[in-house]
Amino acid sequence: MHPFDKALELEPSDDGRWRGRTVPEWANMVGPFGGITAATLVRAVELHPQRHGQPIALTVNYVAPIADGEFDIVTRVVKTNRSNQHWIVELSQDGEVKTTATAIFGLRRDTWADTEVTPPQVPAPEDTVASAPPFGVVWFDNYDMRFADGAMPDDGAESGSSTTTLWVRNNPPRPMDFAALASVSDIFYPRVFLRQGQFVPAGTVSITTYFHADDEQLAAQGDEFVLATARAQAFSRGYFDQTAHLWGRDATLLATSHQVVYFKG
């Protein structure tokens, strides 16, 4: 089984309830990688028999660190309309809530379409050097990351820009789906690292991902690299925000994400 799918294995335990477990391959410095948690919540809704349509938006709030071991997920549909469906999702351990989320699923239809933003111009992933995972961060091994700009700082030099752009795909390669897209939306190391040129305590508090691609566009993506770029807008009183765009090899905008991050320093 692919390491990504292994982490997303869920067993139904009751109506709208699921039992999962952390896997060591996705460990972060504290608890599991936030992207794999977001992906697991997407999968929990996808498995629900009342699920209506495809993911449109997902907001994940990281309430407390998830400990190694089993966890429970509760999914509750709040409202189903003709075009969209609203969900509330909670992940808990031993009765203590660790993560909350809201999700919107919906039916997509053919309409007028346009994309105003454009992908950054960078060398192809085949012409970009693969990065070495940072020491002690296990989950990085599950991705092939190739930085075109804003790589992880290692010289202590401050940067005037918080922008990072990289090619990324699962390692080993795996076809893209909505759960994988939710995970990649949180692929970026904290922007404050780049600005200050060093590691400081930091962690995502809340992230919202908007899914622009549909099933057919994700199927066309296959297991190809995704071009991911992110930048912060402001650092203030222990928090900063971050906006990211995820592009397919054919320049299709697959998703955008926005998050707020806590930091010290």
Coordinates of C-alpha atoms in Angstrom, one line a residue:
M1 CA 0.0 0.0 0.0
H2 CA 1.2 3.5 -0.8
P3 CA 2.4 5.4 2.3
F4 CA -0.3 8.1 1.6
D5 CA -3.1 5.6 1.4
K6 CA -1.9 3.8 4.4
A7 CA -2.2 7.0 6.5
L8 CA -5.8 7.5 5.2
E9 CA -7.1 4.1 6.2
L10 CA -10.4 4.6 8.1
E11 CA -12.7 2.0 9.7
P12 CA -16.4 2.8 10.2
S13 CA -17.2 2.6 13.9
D14 CA -20.8 4.1 13.9
D15 CA -23.1 6.2 11.8
G16 CA -20.8 9.1 10.6
R17 CA -17.9 8.0 12.8
W18 CA -14.6 6.6 11.7
R19 CA -11.6 5.2 13.5
G20 CA -8.1 5.8 12.2
R21 CA -4.5 5.8 13.5
T22 CA -1.3 7.8 13.0
V23 CA 1.5 6.2 11.0
P24 CA 5.2 6.9 11.7
E25 CA 5.9 7.7 8.1
W26 CA 4.0 11.0 8.4
A27 CA 5.4 12.2 11.7
N28 CA 6.3 15.9 12.1
M29 CA 8.2 17.6 14.8
V30 CA 5.1 17.5 17.0
G31 CA 2.3 15.1 16.0
P32 CA 1.6 14.1 12.3
F33 CA 2.1 16.5 9.3
G34 CA -0.9 18.8 9.2
G35 CA -1.4 18.1 5.5
I36 CA -2.0 14.4 6.1
T37 CA -4.5 15.3 8.8
A38 CA -6.4 17.5 6.3
A39 CA -6.3 14.7 3.8
T40 CA -7.8 12.3 6.3
L41 CA -10.7 14.6 7.0
V42 CA -11.4 14.9 3.3
R43 CA -11.4 11.1 3.0
A44 CA -13.7 10.7 6.0
V45 CA -16.4 12.9 4.2
E46 CA -15.7 11.1 0.9
L47 CA -16.5 7.8 2.5
H48 CA -19.8 9.0 4.0
P49 CA -22.8 7.5 2.2
Q50 CA -24.6 10.9 2.3
R51 CA -21.7 12.7 0.6
H52 CA -23.0 14.9 -2.3
G53 CA -20.5 15.9 -5.0
Q54 CA -16.8 16.8 -4.9
P55 CA -14.8 18.9 -2.5
I56 CA -15.1 22.7 -3.0
A57 CA -13.6 24.1 0.2
L58 CA -12.0 22.8 3.4
T59 CA -11.1 24.7 6.5
V60 CA -9.0 22.8 9.1
N61 CA -8.4 24.2 12.6
Y62 CA -5.5 22.5 14.5
V63 CA -6.8 22.7 18.1
A64 CA -4.1 20.6 19.8
P65 CA -1.3 18.2 18.8
I66 CA -2.4 14.7 17.8
A67 CA -0.6 12.0 19.8
D68 CA 0.7 8.8 18.2
G69 CA -2.0 6.2 18.1
E70 CA -5.7 5.8 17.3
F71 CA -8.1 8.7 16.8
D72 CA -11.8 9.1 16.1
I73 CA -13.4 11.2 13.4
V74 CA -17.0 12.4 13.5
T75 CA -18.6 13.7 10.3
R76 CA -21.9 15.5 10.3
V77 CA -23.8 16.9 7.3
V78 CA -25.3 20.2 8.3
K79 CA -27.3 21.0 5.1
T80 CA -27.6 19.6 1.6
N81 CA -28.8 22.0 -1.1
R82 CA -29.2 21.2 -4.8
S83 CA -25.7 22.4 -5.7
N84 CA -23.7 22.1 -2.5
Q85 CA -23.4 20.4 0.9
H86 CA -22.0 21.6 4.2
W87 CA -20.2 19.4 6.7
I88 CA -18.7 19.7 10.2
V89 CA -15.9 17.3 11.1
E90 CA -14.1 16.7 14.3
L91 CA -11.0 14.5 15.1
S92 CA -10.5 13.5 18.7
Q93 CA -8.5 11.2 20.9
D94 CA -9.8 9.8 24.2
G95 CA -12.7 12.2 24.1
E96 CA -10.5 15.3 23.6
V97 CA -11.0 17.3 20.4
K98 CA -7.7 17.7 18.5
T99 CA -8.8 19.1 15.1
T100 CA -12.0 20.7 13.9
A101 CA -13.0 21.3 10.3
T102 CA -15.8 22.5 8.0
A103 CA -16.1 21.3 4.5
I104 CA -18.2 22.2 1.5
F105 CA -18.8 19.6 -1.2
G106 CA -20.8 20.4 -4.4
L107 CA -21.9 19.4 -7.9
R108 CA -19.9 21.1 -10.6
R109 CA -21.4 22.1 -13.9
D110 CA -20.2 23.7 -17.1
T111 CA -20.2 27.4 -17.0
W112 CA -18.2 30.4 -18.2
A113 CA -14.7 30.1 -16.8
D114 CA -11.5 32.1 -16.6
T115 CA -8.3 32.1 -14.4
E116 CA -6.9 35.6 -13.7
V117 CA -3.7 34.5 -11.9
T118 CA -0.8 33.0 -13.9
P119 CA 1.8 30.4 -12.8
P120 CA 5.3 31.5 -12.1
Q121 CA 7.9 30.9 -14.9
V122 CA 10.4 28.3 -13.6
P123 CA 12.5 25.5 -15.0
A124 CA 10.8 22.2 -15.5
P125 CA 11.0 19.7 -12.6
E126 CA 13.4 17.5 -14.7
D127 CA 15.8 20.5 -14.8
T128 CA 15.5 21.3 -11.0
V129 CA 17.5 19.6 -8.3
A130 CA 15.6 17.5 -5.8
S131 CA 16.0 18.8 -2.3
A132 CA 17.3 16.8 0.7
P133 CA 14.8 16.4 3.6
P134 CA 15.7 18.4 6.7
F135 CA 17.0 16.4 9.6
G136 CA 14.4 15.0 11.9
V137 CA 11.3 15.8 9.8
V138 CA 10.1 12.3 8.7
W139 CA 7.2 13.3 6.5
F140 CA 9.4 15.1 4.0
D141 CA 10.5 11.7 2.7
N142 CA 7.0 11.1 1.3
Y143 CA 7.5 13.9 -1.2
D144 CA 9.8 14.7 -4.1
M145 CA 10.4 18.4 -3.7
R146 CA 12.4 20.5 -6.2
F147 CA 12.7 24.1 -5.2
A148 CA 12.9 26.8 -7.9
D149 CA 12.9 29.7 -5.4
G150 CA 12.9 30.1 -1.6
A151 CA 14.4 26.8 -0.6
M152 CA 14.8 26.0 3.1
P153 CA 17.4 28.4 4.6
D154 CA 20.6 26.8 5.8
D155 CA 23.0 29.8 6.0
G156 CA 21.3 32.0 8.6
A157 CA 20.8 34.8 6.0
E158 CA 17.6 36.8 6.3
S159 CA 15.5 37.3 3.1
G160 CA 13.5 40.2 2.0
S161 CA 10.9 38.0 0.4
S162 CA 8.8 35.2 1.8
T163 CA 8.0 33.6 -1.5
T164 CA 8.8 29.9 -2.1
T165 CA 8.1 28.1 -5.4
L166 CA 8.7 24.4 -5.9
W167 CA 7.7 21.3 -7.9
V168 CA 6.3 18.6 -5.7
R169 CA 4.8 15.2 -6.0
N170 CA 4.3 12.1 -3.8
N171 CA 7.3 9.8 -3.3
P172 CA 6.8 7.2 -4.7
P173 CA 4.6 8.8 -7.4
R174 CA 0.9 8.5 -6.8
P175 CA -2.1 9.8 -8.9
M176 CA -3.5 13.1 -7.7
D177 CA -6.9 13.1 -6.0
F178 CA -8.7 15.6 -3.6
A179 CA -7.2 14.1 -0.5
A180 CA -3.7 14.4 -1.9
L181 CA -4.4 17.9 -3.1
A182 CA -5.5 18.9 0.4
S183 CA -2.2 17.5 1.8
V184 CA 0.0 19.3 -0.8
S185 CA -1.8 22.6 0.1
D186 CA 0.1 22.5 3.4
I187 CA 3.4 21.4 2.0
F188 CA 5.3 24.7 2.7
Y189 CA 7.6 25.2 5.6
P190 CA 6.7 28.3 7.7
R191 CA 7.4 31.6 5.8
V192 CA 9.1 33.1 8.9
F193 CA 11.9 30.6 8.5
L194 CA 12.8 32.1 5.1
R195 CA 12.4 35.8 6.2
Q196 CA 14.6 35.2 9.3
G197 CA 16.9 32.7 7.8
Q198 CA 16.6 30.3 10.6
F199 CA 14.2 27.8 12.3
V200 CA 11.9 29.3 15.0
P201 CA 9.0 27.6 16.8
A202 CA 6.0 27.9 14.4
G203 CA 2.9 26.0 13.4
T204 CA -0.3 26.3 11.4
V205 CA -3.4 27.3 13.4
S206 CA -5.9 27.2 10.6
I207 CA -5.8 26.5 6.8
T208 CA -8.5 26.9 4.2
T209 CA -8.1 25.2 0.8
Y210 CA -10.3 26.0 -2.2
F211 CA -10.4 23.2 -4.8
H212 CA -10.7 24.6 -8.3
A213 CA -10.1 21.3 -10.2
D214 CA -12.7 18.7 -10.8
D215 CA -12.4 14.9 -11.1
E216 CA -11.5 15.0 -14.8
Q217 CA -8.8 17.6 -14.3
L218 CA -7.3 15.7 -11.4
A219 CA -7.4 12.5 -13.5
A220 CA -5.5 14.4 -16.3
Q221 CA -2.9 15.4 -13.7
G222 CA -2.1 11.8 -13.0
D223 CA 1.1 11.4 -10.9
E224 CA 2.8 14.4 -12.4
F225 CA 4.6 17.1 -10.4
V226 CA 2.5 20.1 -9.1
L227 CA 3.9 23.6 -9.2
A228 CA 3.4 25.1 -5.7
T229 CA 4.1 28.7 -4.7
A230 CA 3.4 30.5 -1.5
R231 CA 4.1 33.9 0.2
A232 CA 3.1 35.7 3.4
Q233 CA 1.3 39.0 3.5
A234 CA 2.2 40.3 7.0
F235 CA 4.0 39.2 10.2
S236 CA 2.4 40.7 13.3
R237 CA 2.4 40.0 17.0
G238 CA 3.2 36.3 16.8
Y239 CA 1.1 35.4 13.7
F240 CA 1.5 35.6 9.9
D241 CA -0.8 34.7 7.1
Q242 CA 0.1 32.8 3.9
T243 CA -1.4 32.4 0.5
A244 CA -0.6 29.5 -1.9
H245 CA -1.4 28.4 -5.4
L246 CA -1.1 24.9 -6.8
W247 CA -0.7 24.4 -10.6
G248 CA -0.7 21.4 -12.8
R249 CA 1.9 20.7 -15.4
D250 CA -0.5 22.1 -18.0
A251 CA -0.9 25.4 -16.1
T252 CA -4.3 24.4 -14.7
L253 CA -5.0 26.0 -11.3
L254 CA -5.8 23.1 -9.1
A255 CA -6.2 24.7 -5.8
T256 CA -5.5 27.8 -3.7
S257 CA -5.0 27.9 0.1
H258 CA -4.9 30.5 2.8
Q259 CA -3.6 29.9 6.3
V260 CA -2.6 31.6 9.6
V261 CA 0.5 30.5 11.4
Y262 CA 1.7 31.0 15.0
F263 CA 5.4 31.7 15.5
K264 CA 7.9 32.8 18.2
G265 CA 10.8 35.1 17.5

